[in-house]
Amino acid sequence: MCEGERTEVDYLKGITSFFGALPVEVEAVGLGRDPLQVVQEAIDRFHEARVNARRTKDANLAFDEVWCLVDVDEHTRLEQALALGRREEVKVVVSNPCFELWLLYHFQELTSGVHRTVLLKEKLPKYLSGYNKRLPVNFPYAAHPKAKARALRAAPKHTETCHKGPNPSTTVWLLIDAIRNAGDAKRR
């Protein structure tokens, strides 16, 4: 689940396609862009899927894992969302200041703090002409290993879900690794 309705969903669908047909479901949840609401909605859908799986005796309806992508932005209930995620075993990946940092890491390093407006209006448009929260079909998904390496260089201690890292930092790479690994396991 994502707090964003466009960019995050575009990216996750694109990376899933890049890895091949994988058993991953991506849902966008636009609930006022509040991380706590996103995590709560993910928990509700997780429990609902489990009930449906038991009721129909179809284990395939249950989710193996639930992940949420959230931004730090100026959210006031982020810490509550992270605590809820830890308590309910929902994996919450956090980008500080925002998801676009992960996109930028596909193109360049960034190790000093940055405001989301600078990412959206100055940094990303250098690589994504006319960026308007939509990703082009030729987005360089193959650069995800470089993006991960850059994220780790910028915040080497930010390596767990359900934790807020410094600005700049992102743990989106944890979700990308999980998607790739799910596909690898499915193909075996």
mmCIF file of C-alpha atoms in Angstrom:
data_model
loop_
_atom_site.group_PDB
_atom_site.id
_atom_site.type_symbol
_atom_site.label_atom_id
_atom_site.label_comp_id
_atom_site.label_asym_id
_atom_site.label_seq_id
_atom_site.Cartn_x
_atom_site.Cartn_y
_atom_site.Cartn_z
ATOM 1 C CA MET A 1 0.000 0.000 0.000
ATOM 2 C CA CYS A 2 1.193 3.475 -0.772
ATOM 3 C CA GLU A 3 0.197 6.864 0.484
ATOM 4 C CA GLY A 4 0.779 8.225 -3.004
ATOM 5 C CA GLU A 5 -1.647 7.434 -5.791
ATOM 6 C CA ARG A 6 0.606 7.890 -8.818
ATOM 7 C CA THR A 7 4.370 7.795 -8.583
ATOM 8 C CA GLU A 8 4.731 4.971 -6.076
ATOM 9 C CA VAL A 9 2.153 2.839 -7.865
ATOM 10 C CA ASP A 10 3.751 3.521 -11.261
ATOM 11 C CA TYR A 11 7.148 2.566 -9.877
ATOM 12 C CA LEU A 12 5.974 -0.620 -8.177
ATOM 13 C CA LYS A 13 4.071 -1.771 -11.247
ATOM 14 C CA GLY A 14 7.091 -0.955 -13.401
ATOM 15 C CA ILE A 15 9.620 -2.756 -11.210
ATOM 16 C CA THR A 16 7.300 -5.762 -10.889
ATOM 17 C CA SER A 17 7.044 -5.883 -14.668
ATOM 18 C CA PHE A 18 10.831 -5.462 -14.964
ATOM 19 C CA PHE A 19 11.361 -8.518 -12.758
ATOM 20 C CA GLY A 20 8.795 -10.509 -14.766
ATOM 21 C CA ALA A 21 5.346 -11.742 -13.786
ATOM 22 C CA LEU A 22 5.592 -11.959 -10.024
ATOM 23 C CA PRO A 23 3.072 -12.849 -7.330
ATOM 24 C CA VAL A 24 2.915 -9.299 -5.999
ATOM 25 C CA GLU A 25 -0.200 -7.197 -5.579
ATOM 26 C CA VAL A 26 0.202 -3.424 -5.421
ATOM 27 C CA GLU A 27 -2.625 -1.259 -4.162
ATOM 28 C CA ALA A 28 -2.733 2.506 -3.936
ATOM 29 C CA VAL A 29 -4.439 4.007 -0.952
ATOM 30 C CA GLY A 30 -5.024 7.736 -1.006
ATOM 31 C CA LEU A 31 -6.463 8.455 2.418
ATOM 32 C CA GLY A 32 -5.467 12.041 2.964
ATOM 33 C CA ARG A 33 -1.810 11.090 2.580
ATOM 34 C CA ASP A 34 -1.512 10.184 6.238
ATOM 35 C CA PRO A 35 0.858 7.286 7.034
ATOM 36 C CA LEU A 36 -1.204 6.135 10.011
ATOM 37 C CA GLN A 37 -4.299 5.760 7.826
ATOM 38 C CA VAL A 38 -2.273 3.885 5.199
ATOM 39 C CA VAL A 39 -0.905 1.417 7.761
ATOM 40 C CA GLN A 40 -4.332 0.942 9.358
ATOM 41 C CA GLU A 41 -5.902 0.289 5.944
ATOM 42 C CA ALA A 42 -3.159 -2.241 5.168
ATOM 43 C CA ILE A 43 -3.833 -4.041 8.456
ATOM 44 C CA ASP A 44 -7.579 -4.086 7.799
ATOM 45 C CA ARG A 45 -7.073 -5.536 4.305
ATOM 46 C CA PHE A 46 -4.566 -8.072 5.631
ATOM 47 C CA HIS A 47 -7.061 -9.340 8.221
ATOM 48 C CA GLU A 48 -9.900 -9.307 5.683
ATOM 49 C CA ALA A 49 -7.825 -11.413 3.264
ATOM 50 C CA ARG A 50 -7.075 -13.931 6.033
ATOM 51 C CA VAL A 51 -10.787 -14.228 6.898
ATOM 52 C CA ASN A 52 -11.673 -14.717 3.219
ATOM 53 C CA ALA A 53 -8.958 -17.354 2.853
ATOM 54 C CA ARG A 54 -10.281 -19.291 5.845
ATOM 55 C CA ARG A 55 -13.926 -18.900 4.810
ATOM 56 C CA THR A 56 -13.294 -20.155 1.270
ATOM 57 C CA LYS A 57 -10.564 -22.602 2.298
ATOM 58 C CA ASP A 58 -8.258 -20.979 -0.264
ATOM 59 C CA ALA A 59 -4.897 -20.108 1.290
ATOM 60 C CA ASN A 60 -3.925 -18.216 -1.874
ATOM 61 C CA LEU A 61 -6.310 -15.412 -0.874
ATOM 62 C CA ALA A 62 -4.263 -14.583 2.227
ATOM 63 C CA PHE A 63 -1.336 -12.183 1.963
ATOM 64 C CA ASP A 64 2.129 -13.536 2.771
ATOM 65 C CA GLU A 65 3.396 -10.068 3.658
ATOM 66 C CA VAL A 66 2.022 -6.558 3.794
ATOM 67 C CA TRP A 67 4.210 -3.580 2.966
ATOM 68 C CA CYS A 68 3.468 0.146 3.106
ATOM 69 C CA LEU A 69 5.400 2.973 1.473
ATOM 70 C CA VAL A 70 5.239 6.282 3.289
ATOM 71 C CA ASP A 71 7.029 9.617 3.208
ATOM 72 C CA VAL A 72 8.228 11.726 6.099
ATOM 73 C CA ASP A 73 7.039 14.991 4.514
ATOM 74 C CA GLU A 74 5.365 16.995 7.286
ATOM 75 C CA HIS A 75 3.255 14.150 8.667
ATOM 76 C CA THR A 76 2.511 14.469 12.357
ATOM 77 C CA ARG A 77 1.464 10.843 12.945
ATOM 78 C CA LEU A 78 4.390 9.075 11.301
ATOM 79 C CA GLU A 79 5.806 7.697 14.565
ATOM 80 C CA GLN A 80 2.367 6.282 15.449
ATOM 81 C CA ALA A 81 2.193 4.615 12.022
ATOM 82 C CA LEU A 82 5.631 3.061 12.479
ATOM 83 C CA ALA A 83 4.785 1.785 15.963
ATOM 84 C CA LEU A 84 1.535 0.280 14.649
ATOM 85 C CA GLY A 85 3.424 -1.359 11.791
ATOM 86 C CA ARG A 86 5.910 -2.916 14.227
ATOM 87 C CA ARG A 87 3.115 -4.128 16.498
ATOM 88 C CA GLU A 88 1.051 -5.633 13.635
ATOM 89 C CA GLU A 89 4.008 -6.967 11.613
ATOM 90 C CA VAL A 90 3.356 -4.678 8.664
ATOM 91 C CA LYS A 91 6.566 -3.692 6.934
ATOM 92 C CA VAL A 92 6.637 0.076 6.535
ATOM 93 C CA VAL A 93 9.345 1.561 4.337
ATOM 94 C CA VAL A 94 10.030 5.244 4.843
ATOM 95 C CA SER A 95 11.517 7.824 2.504
ATOM 96 C CA ASN A 96 12.835 11.043 3.988
ATOM 97 C CA PRO A 97 11.786 13.504 2.767
ATOM 98 C CA CYS A 98 9.726 11.681 0.094
ATOM 99 C CA PHE A 99 9.559 8.767 -2.349
ATOM 100 C CA GLU A 100 11.097 10.837 -5.141
ATOM 101 C CA LEU A 101 14.426 10.451 -3.339
ATOM 102 C CA TRP A 102 14.352 6.750 -4.319
ATOM 103 C CA LEU A 103 13.733 7.744 -7.934
ATOM 104 C CA LEU A 104 16.632 10.218 -7.852
ATOM 105 C CA TYR A 105 18.955 7.489 -6.570
ATOM 106 C CA HIS A 106 18.460 5.699 -9.892
ATOM 107 C CA PHE A 107 20.395 8.604 -11.460
ATOM 108 C CA GLN A 108 22.685 10.229 -8.890
ATOM 109 C CA GLU A 109 24.065 10.341 -5.356
ATOM 110 C CA LEU A 110 22.526 12.599 -2.747
ATOM 111 C CA THR A 111 23.944 12.575 0.766
ATOM 112 C CA SER A 112 22.980 15.986 2.147
ATOM 113 C CA GLY A 113 19.564 16.955 3.470
ATOM 114 C CA VAL A 114 17.069 18.185 0.927
ATOM 115 C CA HIS A 115 13.522 19.546 0.909
ATOM 116 C CA ARG A 116 10.922 17.660 -1.119
ATOM 117 C CA THR A 117 10.302 20.732 -3.302
ATOM 118 C CA VAL A 118 13.945 20.717 -4.387
ATOM 119 C CA LEU A 119 13.654 17.034 -5.332
ATOM 120 C CA LEU A 120 10.425 17.589 -7.269
ATOM 121 C CA LYS A 121 11.257 20.876 -8.976
ATOM 122 C CA GLU A 122 15.048 20.844 -9.403
ATOM 123 C CA LYS A 123 16.712 17.454 -8.998
ATOM 124 C CA LEU A 124 14.368 14.984 -10.734
ATOM 125 C CA PRO A 125 13.515 17.181 -13.745
ATOM 126 C CA LYS A 126 17.215 17.013 -14.727
ATOM 127 C CA TYR A 127 16.644 13.320 -15.494
ATOM 128 C CA LEU A 128 12.891 13.079 -16.027
ATOM 129 C CA SER A 129 11.893 15.884 -18.344
ATOM 130 C CA GLY A 130 8.531 17.363 -17.418
ATOM 131 C CA TYR A 131 8.222 15.203 -14.297
ATOM 132 C CA ASN A 132 4.664 15.533 -12.980
ATOM 133 C CA LYS A 133 4.355 12.568 -10.590
ATOM 134 C CA ARG A 134 4.095 10.146 -13.535
ATOM 135 C CA LEU A 135 6.992 7.923 -14.580
ATOM 136 C CA PRO A 136 7.946 7.559 -18.226
ATOM 137 C CA VAL A 137 7.757 4.114 -19.826
ATOM 138 C CA ASN A 138 11.539 4.171 -20.239
ATOM 139 C CA PHE A 139 12.278 4.739 -16.541
ATOM 140 C CA PRO A 140 15.587 2.963 -15.745
ATOM 141 C CA TYR A 141 14.291 0.215 -13.450
ATOM 142 C CA ALA A 142 17.480 -1.736 -14.186
ATOM 143 C CA ALA A 143 19.343 0.877 -12.112
ATOM 144 C CA HIS A 144 17.649 -0.276 -8.898
ATOM 145 C CA PRO A 145 20.905 -1.876 -7.596
ATOM 146 C CA LYS A 146 22.650 1.501 -7.997
ATOM 147 C CA ALA A 147 19.739 3.195 -6.234
ATOM 148 C CA LYS A 148 20.071 0.753 -3.338
ATOM 149 C CA ALA A 149 23.821 1.327 -3.094
ATOM 150 C CA ARG A 150 23.307 5.101 -3.106
ATOM 151 C CA ALA A 151 20.599 4.862 -0.439
ATOM 152 C CA LEU A 152 22.912 2.793 1.751
ATOM 153 C CA ARG A 153 25.794 5.237 1.282
ATOM 154 C CA ALA A 154 23.563 8.160 2.255
ATOM 155 C CA ALA A 155 22.169 6.431 5.362
ATOM 156 C CA PRO A 156 24.134 3.252 6.145
ATOM 157 C CA LYS A 157 22.269 2.651 9.423
ATOM 158 C CA HIS A 158 18.779 2.988 7.887
ATOM 159 C CA THR A 159 18.317 -0.690 7.036
ATOM 160 C CA GLU A 160 15.092 -1.749 8.773
ATOM 161 C CA THR A 161 11.395 -1.339 8.136
ATOM 162 C CA CYS A 162 9.225 0.706 10.494
ATOM 163 C CA HIS A 163 11.966 3.236 11.257
ATOM 164 C CA LYS A 164 12.438 6.839 10.198
ATOM 165 C CA GLY A 165 15.910 7.613 8.917
ATOM 166 C CA PRO A 166 17.714 10.929 8.528
ATOM 167 C CA ASN A 167 17.203 13.304 5.609
ATOM 168 C CA PRO A 168 18.053 11.986 3.041
ATOM 169 C CA SER A 169 17.209 8.312 3.469
ATOM 170 C CA THR A 170 14.943 5.630 2.092
ATOM 171 C CA THR A 171 14.321 1.955 2.710
ATOM 172 C CA VAL A 172 12.344 1.386 -0.495
ATOM 173 C CA TRP A 173 15.174 -0.941 -1.518
ATOM 174 C CA LEU A 174 13.985 -3.401 1.165
ATOM 175 C CA LEU A 175 10.650 -3.714 -0.627
ATOM 176 C CA ILE A 176 12.343 -4.004 -4.017
ATOM 177 C CA ASP A 177 14.567 -6.801 -2.686
ATOM 178 C CA ALA A 178 11.472 -8.556 -1.286
ATOM 179 C CA ILE A 179 9.663 -8.298 -4.635
ATOM 180 C CA ARG A 180 12.688 -9.657 -6.487
ATOM 181 C CA ASN A 181 13.155 -12.466 -3.958
ATOM 182 C CA ALA A 182 9.457 -13.430 -4.158
ATOM 183 C CA GLY A 183 9.839 -13.810 -7.903
ATOM 184 C CA ASP A 184 13.035 -15.836 -7.535
ATOM 185 C CA ALA A 185 11.319 -18.177 -5.058
ATOM 186 C CA LYS A 186 8.282 -18.547 -7.332
ATOM 187 C CA ARG A 187 10.484 -19.509 -10.300
ATOM 188 C CA ARG A 188 12.329 -22.224 -8.339
#
